[in-house]
Amino acid sequence: MAKIVCVLYDDPVTGYPKTYARDDLPVLERYPDGQTLPTPHGIDFRPGTLLGSVSGELGLRKYLESNGHELVVTSSKDGTGSVLDRELEDAEIVISQPFWPAYMTAERIRRAKKLKMIVTAGIGSDHTDLQAAMDHGVTVAEVTYCNSNSVAEHVAMMTLSLVRNYLPSHQWVLKGGWNIADCVARSYDLEGMHVGTVAAGRIGLRVLRLLNPFDVKLHYLDRYRLPETVERELNLTHHTSLDSLTRVCDVVTLNCPLHPETEHMINAKSLANFKRGAYLINTARGKLCDRDAVAAALESGQLAGYAGDVWFPQPTPADHPWRHMPHHGMTPHISGTSLSAQARYAAGTREILECYFEGRPIREEYLIVQGGRLAGVGAHSYSAGNATSGSEEAARFKG
Ligand code: NDP
């Protein structure tokens, strides 16, 4: 019998929903590269319901308890006396989502003597100290592809919102105004602009495909080149350095994982190489950017806008400068946790647990760390090390 601790975000302030805006979700067969969607033996939830919050429990309770395991679900994860810290001692598996991450620091991993696996219900396992997981033989797995397209849609939405100045214009309506000049004094067409993605993995490539019909010029930076057929189809320009991409792009979007090589890649020095008035969209990880350098670039006009949904740490204290800087379109971390995405990553988490308990291999594409080293997708996209330092700041958030 295993103890599983699952850290999820709180239910809505209005209570767990009894009804939903829509009755069903479109049925998807496969992801764009042919990878199959999660294939658990079964699920105990209705797709389209809220699974990522505490009462949703990722739909796991019936499966785990009927197999004799103990499931603890909590949103209490930061600061002294958190439920996570209390329950860690004898936990075998910790599950959390990047939106409300259980920061699995070296200290926590050291203390959790029975810990065998950390599952990211979503994509992006930077909230776990991967070096410590390797050192302690803990497996780290995530549900690759489950919300990549969800995030790409958010990037497309934020690109148009910033360039066309949508959010301030909507505010004028709410305020009862008809201030056309105020709205359009910062509004442009996307058509003809140069748009570049840092990383052309699952999200980055999808972003390029979604924006291609807007007749933009597309660029990408990645350590590996995309197939020639794709480069030709989208008329892509490949860059080998960040500066080469940012020098020519009007819109830059970050779509790489956070790991020691990418931490703070956007800083005062790299921002100085952006075109003046560029837009920066970051739905990858907050720590890819130096927080104060981004705020300063918006103040000075070096950036015309910044949007995304990722912060560091999460949840973010009220005095974080990105809450108050000009010309931003930030949301809490939501792009990868639409109800559609939740159904996929809840099923993927169940698949990973079934494999673990039945002694079957976890899909290569879900693995980040296994057997003391980076494995699967982790070996391709991450570098060894730790990106969790400073996460204790999350305790300053007051809900
Ligand atoms: P993929 O693994 O498909 O893509 C990641 C890409 O990043 C790979 O192509 C990898 O390229 C590239 N990369 C890694 N390091 C570098 C580097 N130093 N410079 C340039 N490129 C690099 O993952 P996804 O596209 O699905 O997701 C990407 C990230 O987006 C996740 O790791 C996560 O942090 C974030 N995310 C955010 C979500 C949200 O809700 N906001 C939800 C899902 C993901 P290479 O080929 O060079 O190894």
Coordinates of C-alpha atoms and ligand atoms in Angstrom, one line a residue:
M1 CA 0.0 0.0 0.0
A2 CA 1.4 3.4 -1.0
K3 CA 0.7 6.9 0.2
I4 CA 0.2 9.4 -2.5
V5 CA 0.2 13.1 -1.8
C6 CA -1.5 15.2 -4.4
V7 CA -1.1 19.0 -4.3
L8 CA -3.8 20.9 -6.3
Y9 CA -5.1 24.5 -6.5
D10 CA -8.0 25.6 -4.4
D11 CA -11.6 25.2 -5.6
P12 CA -13.4 28.3 -7.0
V13 CA -14.3 30.9 -4.4
T14 CA -17.9 30.3 -5.3
G15 CA -17.5 26.6 -4.5
Y16 CA -17.0 23.5 -6.6
P17 CA -19.1 23.8 -9.8
K18 CA -22.4 22.0 -10.0
T19 CA -22.9 22.9 -13.7
Y20 CA -20.7 23.8 -16.6
A21 CA -20.8 26.2 -19.6
R22 CA -20.7 23.3 -22.1
D23 CA -21.9 19.7 -22.1
D24 CA -19.0 18.0 -23.8
L25 CA -15.4 18.2 -25.2
P26 CA -14.3 17.5 -28.7
V27 CA -12.9 14.0 -29.1
L28 CA -9.3 14.1 -30.2
E29 CA -7.6 10.9 -31.5
R30 CA -4.0 11.8 -31.5
Y31 CA -1.6 14.8 -31.1
P32 CA -0.3 16.5 -34.2
D33 CA 3.0 14.4 -34.3
G34 CA 1.0 11.1 -34.1
Q35 CA 1.6 10.5 -30.3
T36 CA -1.4 8.9 -28.8
L37 CA -3.4 10.6 -26.1
P38 CA -3.2 9.1 -22.6
T39 CA -4.3 5.4 -22.5
P40 CA -5.2 4.5 -18.9
H41 CA -7.2 1.3 -18.4
G42 CA -10.1 3.5 -17.2
I43 CA -11.0 6.9 -15.8
D44 CA -13.4 7.8 -13.0
F45 CA -14.3 11.3 -14.1
R46 CA -16.4 13.1 -16.7
P47 CA -14.2 14.9 -19.2
G48 CA -15.0 18.6 -19.1
T49 CA -15.4 18.8 -15.3
L50 CA -13.0 20.6 -13.0
L51 CA -10.3 18.1 -12.1
G52 CA -7.3 20.3 -11.2
S53 CA -8.7 21.8 -8.0
V54 CA -8.8 20.1 -4.6
S55 CA -12.3 18.7 -4.9
G56 CA -11.6 17.4 -8.4
E57 CA -8.7 15.3 -7.1
L58 CA -7.6 14.6 -10.7
G59 CA -10.3 11.9 -10.6
L60 CA -7.9 9.6 -8.8
R61 CA -9.5 8.7 -5.5
K62 CA -11.7 5.8 -6.6
Y63 CA -8.8 4.1 -8.5
L64 CA -6.2 4.6 -5.8
E65 CA -8.4 3.6 -2.8
S66 CA -9.9 0.6 -4.5
N67 CA -6.3 -0.7 -4.9
G68 CA -5.6 -0.2 -1.3
H69 CA -3.6 3.0 -1.5
E70 CA -4.0 6.2 0.6
L71 CA -4.6 9.5 -1.2
V72 CA -4.0 12.9 0.5
V73 CA -5.2 15.9 -1.5
T74 CA -4.3 19.4 -0.4
S75 CA -3.6 22.9 -1.6
S76 CA -1.4 23.6 1.5
K77 CA 2.2 23.5 0.1
D78 CA 4.2 26.5 1.2
G79 CA 5.6 27.8 4.5
T80 CA 6.2 26.2 7.8
G81 CA 3.5 23.7 8.8
S82 CA 2.1 23.1 5.3
V83 CA 0.1 19.9 4.9
L84 CA 2.6 18.8 2.1
D85 CA 5.5 19.0 4.6
R86 CA 3.5 17.1 7.2
E87 CA 2.5 14.3 4.9
L88 CA 5.9 14.0 3.0
E89 CA 7.6 11.8 5.7
D90 CA 6.0 8.6 4.5
A91 CA 4.8 9.6 1.0
E92 CA 5.8 7.3 -1.9
I93 CA 4.5 9.5 -4.7
V94 CA 4.0 13.3 -4.9
I95 CA 1.7 14.7 -7.6
S96 CA 1.3 18.4 -8.4
Q97 CA 0.5 20.7 -11.3
P98 CA 2.9 23.5 -12.5
F99 CA 0.0 26.0 -12.0
W100 CA 0.2 25.5 -8.2
P101 CA 3.5 23.7 -7.9
A102 CA 4.7 21.6 -5.0
Y103 CA 8.3 22.9 -4.9
M104 CA 10.2 19.6 -4.4
T105 CA 13.4 21.0 -3.2
A106 CA 16.5 19.0 -2.3
E107 CA 15.6 19.5 1.4
R108 CA 12.1 18.0 0.9
I109 CA 13.4 15.2 -1.2
R110 CA 16.0 14.4 1.4
R111 CA 13.3 14.3 4.1
A112 CA 10.9 12.1 2.2
K113 CA 12.6 8.8 2.9
K114 CA 10.0 6.7 1.1
L115 CA 9.7 8.9 -2.0
K116 CA 9.9 6.9 -5.2
M117 CA 8.2 9.1 -7.8
I118 CA 7.2 12.8 -8.5
V119 CA 4.5 13.2 -11.1
T120 CA 3.9 16.5 -12.9
A121 CA 0.2 16.5 -13.9
G122 CA 1.0 18.7 -16.8
I123 CA 4.3 19.7 -18.5
G124 CA 7.4 21.3 -17.0
S125 CA 9.1 19.6 -14.0
D126 CA 11.3 22.6 -13.1
H127 CA 9.5 22.8 -9.7
T128 CA 11.4 19.7 -8.8
D129 CA 15.1 19.9 -8.0
L130 CA 16.0 17.4 -10.8
Q131 CA 19.6 17.1 -9.5
A132 CA 18.3 16.0 -6.1
A133 CA 15.8 13.6 -7.7
M134 CA 18.7 12.0 -9.7
D135 CA 20.8 11.8 -6.6
H136 CA 18.1 10.1 -4.6
G137 CA 16.9 7.7 -7.4
V138 CA 13.5 9.3 -7.5
T139 CA 11.6 9.0 -10.9
V140 CA 10.2 12.2 -12.3
A141 CA 7.5 12.0 -15.0
E142 CA 5.2 14.4 -16.7
V143 CA 2.3 14.2 -19.2
T144 CA 4.1 15.3 -22.3
Y145 CA 1.8 16.9 -25.0
C146 CA -1.2 17.0 -22.7
N147 CA -1.5 20.8 -22.8
S148 CA 1.0 21.9 -25.5
N149 CA -1.7 23.0 -27.9
S150 CA -3.7 24.7 -25.1
V151 CA -0.7 26.8 -24.4
A152 CA -0.1 27.6 -28.0
E153 CA -3.6 28.9 -28.3
H154 CA -2.9 31.2 -25.3
V155 CA 0.2 32.5 -27.0
A156 CA -1.7 33.3 -30.2
M157 CA -4.4 35.0 -28.1
M158 CA -1.8 37.1 -26.2
T159 CA 0.1 38.0 -29.4
L160 CA -3.1 39.5 -30.9
S161 CA -4.2 41.1 -27.6
L162 CA -0.9 42.9 -27.2
V163 CA -0.4 44.0 -30.8
R164 CA -4.0 45.2 -31.2
N165 CA -4.2 46.7 -27.7
Y166 CA -7.2 44.6 -26.9
L167 CA -7.1 44.6 -23.1
P168 CA -7.0 48.4 -22.4
S169 CA -9.7 48.8 -25.1
H170 CA -12.0 46.4 -23.3
Q171 CA -11.4 48.3 -20.1
W172 CA -12.7 51.5 -21.7
V173 CA -16.0 49.6 -22.4
L174 CA -16.2 48.5 -18.8
K175 CA -15.6 52.0 -17.6
G176 CA -18.5 53.3 -19.8
G177 CA -16.2 55.1 -22.2
W178 CA -16.0 55.4 -26.0
N179 CA -12.4 56.5 -26.1
I180 CA -11.3 55.3 -29.6
A181 CA -8.2 57.4 -29.7
D182 CA -7.0 56.1 -26.3
C183 CA -7.6 52.6 -27.6
V184 CA -5.9 52.9 -30.9
A185 CA -2.9 55.0 -30.0
R186 CA -1.0 51.8 -29.3
S187 CA -2.8 49.5 -31.7
Y188 CA -1.2 47.8 -34.8
D189 CA -1.8 45.0 -37.3
L190 CA 0.1 41.8 -36.8
E191 CA 0.2 41.3 -40.6
G192 CA 3.8 41.6 -42.0
M193 CA 5.5 41.5 -38.5
H194 CA 8.4 39.2 -37.7
V195 CA 7.4 36.7 -35.1
G196 CA 10.0 34.4 -33.4
T197 CA 9.8 31.5 -31.0
V198 CA 12.6 30.6 -28.6
A199 CA 12.3 26.8 -29.0
A200 CA 10.3 25.0 -31.6
G201 CA 9.2 22.0 -29.6
R202 CA 5.6 20.9 -29.3
I203 CA 4.3 24.4 -28.2
G204 CA 6.8 26.5 -30.3
L205 CA 6.0 24.7 -33.5
R206 CA 2.2 24.8 -32.9
V207 CA 2.5 28.6 -32.3
L208 CA 4.3 29.0 -35.6
R209 CA 1.5 27.0 -37.3
L210 CA -1.3 29.0 -35.6
L211 CA 0.2 32.4 -36.5
N212 CA 1.3 31.5 -40.1
P213 CA -2.2 32.4 -41.6
F214 CA -1.7 36.0 -40.4
D215 CA 0.9 36.5 -43.1
V216 CA 3.7 37.1 -40.7
K217 CA 7.4 36.3 -41.2
L218 CA 8.3 33.4 -38.9
H219 CA 11.6 32.7 -37.1
Y220 CA 12.8 30.2 -34.6
L221 CA 15.8 29.5 -32.3
D222 CA 16.4 25.9 -31.3
R223 CA 19.5 23.7 -30.7
Y224 CA 18.1 21.2 -33.2
R225 CA 16.7 22.2 -36.6
L226 CA 13.2 21.3 -37.7
P227 CA 12.8 19.0 -40.7
E228 CA 13.5 20.8 -44.0
T229 CA 9.9 20.1 -45.1
V230 CA 8.6 22.1 -42.1
E231 CA 11.0 24.9 -42.6
R232 CA 9.9 25.2 -46.2
E233 CA 6.2 24.8 -45.5
L234 CA 6.2 27.7 -43.0
N235 CA 9.0 29.7 -44.7
L236 CA 11.0 29.7 -41.4
T237 CA 14.3 31.4 -40.6
H238 CA 16.4 29.5 -38.2
H239 CA 18.6 31.3 -35.7
T240 CA 21.5 29.9 -33.7
S241 CA 21.6 32.7 -31.1
L242 CA 19.0 34.7 -29.0
D243 CA 20.5 38.0 -30.1
S244 CA 20.2 37.1 -33.8
L245 CA 16.5 36.3 -33.3
T246 CA 15.6 39.3 -31.1
R247 CA 17.4 41.8 -33.4
V248 CA 14.8 41.2 -36.2
C249 CA 11.6 40.1 -34.4
D250 CA 8.6 42.3 -33.5
V251 CA 7.1 39.6 -31.4
V252 CA 9.2 37.1 -29.4
T253 CA 7.6 34.1 -27.7
L254 CA 9.4 31.8 -25.2
N255 CA 8.6 28.2 -25.4
C256 CA 11.5 26.3 -23.9
P257 CA 11.7 24.5 -20.5
L258 CA 13.3 26.1 -17.5
H259 CA 16.6 24.5 -16.6
P260 CA 20.0 25.9 -15.5
E261 CA 20.9 26.7 -19.2
T262 CA 17.8 28.8 -19.8
E263 CA 17.2 30.5 -16.4
H264 CA 17.2 34.3 -16.7
M265 CA 18.0 34.1 -20.5
I266 CA 15.9 37.3 -20.8
N267 CA 17.8 39.9 -18.7
A268 CA 18.8 43.6 -19.0
K269 CA 21.6 42.6 -21.5
S270 CA 19.5 40.4 -23.8
L271 CA 16.6 42.9 -23.7
A272 CA 18.9 45.6 -25.0
N273 CA 19.2 43.5 -28.1
F274 CA 15.5 43.4 -28.8
K275 CA 14.0 45.8 -31.4
R276 CA 12.6 48.8 -29.6
G277 CA 8.9 48.3 -29.1
A278 CA 8.9 44.5 -29.4
Y279 CA 6.3 42.4 -27.7
L280 CA 7.4 39.5 -25.4
I281 CA 5.1 36.6 -24.7
N282 CA 6.2 34.1 -22.1
T283 CA 3.9 31.1 -21.2
A284 CA 6.9 28.8 -20.6
R285 CA 8.3 29.7 -17.1
G286 CA 8.6 33.0 -15.2
K287 CA 12.2 32.3 -14.3
L288 CA 13.3 32.4 -17.9
C289 CA 13.1 36.2 -17.4
D290 CA 14.8 38.5 -14.9
R291 CA 11.7 39.9 -13.3
D292 CA 13.0 43.5 -12.7
A293 CA 14.6 43.7 -16.1
V294 CA 11.2 43.0 -17.8
A295 CA 9.4 45.6 -15.7
A296 CA 12.1 48.2 -16.5
A297 CA 11.9 47.4 -20.2
L298 CA 8.2 48.1 -20.2
E299 CA 8.7 51.3 -18.2
S300 CA 11.4 52.6 -20.7
G301 CA 9.5 51.5 -23.8
Q302 CA 12.1 49.0 -24.9
L303 CA 9.3 46.5 -24.8
A304 CA 5.8 47.6 -26.0
G305 CA 4.1 44.8 -24.2
Y306 CA 4.6 41.6 -22.1
A307 CA 2.1 38.8 -21.6
G308 CA 1.9 35.3 -20.4
D309 CA 0.8 33.4 -17.4
V310 CA 4.0 32.1 -15.8
W311 CA 5.6 33.7 -12.7
F312 CA 8.2 32.8 -10.1
P313 CA 7.4 31.7 -7.6
Q314 CA 3.8 30.5 -7.8
P315 CA 1.5 31.7 -6.3
T316 CA 3.0 35.1 -6.6
P317 CA 3.0 37.6 -3.7
A318 CA 1.0 40.8 -4.2
D319 CA 4.1 43.0 -4.5
H320 CA 5.5 41.2 -7.5
P321 CA 6.3 43.9 -10.1
W322 CA 4.6 42.1 -13.0
R323 CA 1.2 42.6 -11.3
H324 CA 1.7 46.4 -11.6
M325 CA 4.0 47.1 -14.6
P326 CA 2.6 49.0 -17.6
H327 CA 1.3 47.3 -20.9
H328 CA 1.1 43.8 -19.6
G329 CA -1.5 41.1 -20.2
M330 CA -0.6 38.7 -17.4
T331 CA -3.0 36.1 -16.0
P332 CA -2.4 33.6 -13.2
H333 CA -0.9 30.4 -14.6
I334 CA -3.9 29.1 -16.5
S335 CA -3.0 28.5 -20.2
G336 CA -2.4 24.8 -19.7
T337 CA -5.2 24.0 -17.4
S338 CA -8.3 24.6 -19.4
L339 CA -11.0 22.0 -18.7
S340 CA -10.0 20.4 -22.0
A341 CA -6.4 20.1 -20.9
Q342 CA -7.3 18.8 -17.4
A343 CA -9.1 15.8 -18.9
R344 CA -5.9 14.8 -20.8
Y345 CA -3.5 15.3 -17.9
A346 CA -5.7 13.6 -15.4
A347 CA -5.9 10.6 -17.7
G348 CA -2.1 10.8 -18.3
T349 CA -1.5 10.9 -14.5
R350 CA -3.7 7.8 -14.1
E351 CA -1.8 6.1 -16.9
I352 CA 1.6 6.8 -15.2
L353 CA 0.2 5.5 -11.8
E354 CA -1.1 2.4 -13.4
C355 CA 2.3 1.7 -15.0
Y356 CA 4.0 2.3 -11.7
F357 CA 1.8 0.1 -9.6
E358 CA 1.6 -2.7 -12.3
G359 CA 5.4 -2.7 -12.8
R360 CA 5.0 -1.7 -16.5
P361 CA 7.4 0.8 -18.1
I362 CA 6.3 4.4 -18.1
R363 CA 6.2 5.8 -21.7
E364 CA 9.6 7.2 -22.7
E365 CA 8.0 10.4 -23.7
Y366 CA 6.7 10.9 -20.2
L367 CA 10.0 10.4 -18.4
I368 CA 12.2 13.3 -17.2
V369 CA 14.4 11.5 -14.6
Q370 CA 14.8 7.8 -14.1
G371 CA 17.5 5.6 -12.7
G372 CA 19.6 8.5 -11.4
R373 CA 19.8 10.3 -14.7
L374 CA 17.8 12.5 -17.1
A375 CA 15.7 10.2 -19.3
G376 CA 13.1 10.3 -22.1
V377 CA 12.0 13.8 -22.9
G378 CA 14.0 15.0 -19.9
A379 CA 17.3 13.9 -21.6
H380 CA 16.3 15.7 -24.8
S381 CA 15.0 19.0 -23.4
Y382 CA 16.5 19.6 -19.9
S383 CA 20.0 20.0 -18.5
A384 CA 20.9 18.6 -15.1
G385 CA 20.7 20.8 -12.1
N386 CA 18.2 22.8 -10.0
A387 CA 15.9 25.7 -10.8
T388 CA 13.9 25.8 -7.6
S389 CA 16.0 28.3 -5.6
G390 CA 13.9 31.2 -4.3
S391 CA 10.7 29.1 -4.3
E392 CA 10.2 29.7 -0.5
E393 CA 9.0 33.2 -1.5
A394 CA 5.6 31.6 -2.5
A395 CA 4.8 31.4 1.2
R396 CA 4.3 35.2 1.2
F397 CA 1.2 34.9 -1.1
K398 CA -2.0 35.6 0.8
G399 CA -5.0 34.2 -1.0
Ligands
NDP1 P1 8.9 20.3 -25.7 O1 9.8 19.4 -25.0 O2 8.2 19.7 -26.9 O3 9.8 21.5 -26.3 C1 10.7 22.1 -25.6 C2 11.7 22.6 -26.6 O4 12.6 23.5 -25.9 C3 12.5 21.6 -27.3 O5 12.4 21.7 -28.7 C4 13.9 21.9 -26.8 O6 14.7 21.8 -27.9 C5 13.9 23.4 -26.5 N1 15.0 23.8 -25.7 C6 15.4 23.3 -24.5 N2 16.5 24.1 -24.1 C7 16.7 25.0 -25.0 C8 17.6 26.1 -25.1 N3 18.6 26.2 -24.2 N4 17.5 26.9 -26.2 C9 16.6 26.7 -27.1 N5 15.7 25.7 -27.1 C10 15.7 24.9 -26.0 O7 7.9 20.9 -24.7 P2 6.6 21.8 -24.9 O8 6.8 22.6 -26.1 O9 5.4 20.9 -24.8 O10 6.7 22.7 -23.6 C11 7.7 23.6 -23.4 C12 7.7 24.3 -22.1 O11 6.5 25.1 -22.0 C13 7.6 23.3 -20.9 O12 8.8 22.8 -20.5 C14 7.0 24.1 -19.8 O13 8.0 24.9 -19.1 C15 6.1 25.1 -20.6 N6 4.7 24.8 -20.5 C16 3.8 25.8 -19.9 C17 2.5 25.5 -19.7 C18 1.6 26.5 -19.2 O14 0.5 26.1 -18.7 N7 1.9 27.8 -19.3 C19 2.0 24.1 -20.1 C20 2.9 23.3 -20.8 C21 4.2 23.6 -20.9 P3 15.9 20.9 -28.2 O15 15.3 20.3 -29.4 O16 16.9 21.9 -28.4 O17 16.2 20.0 -27.1

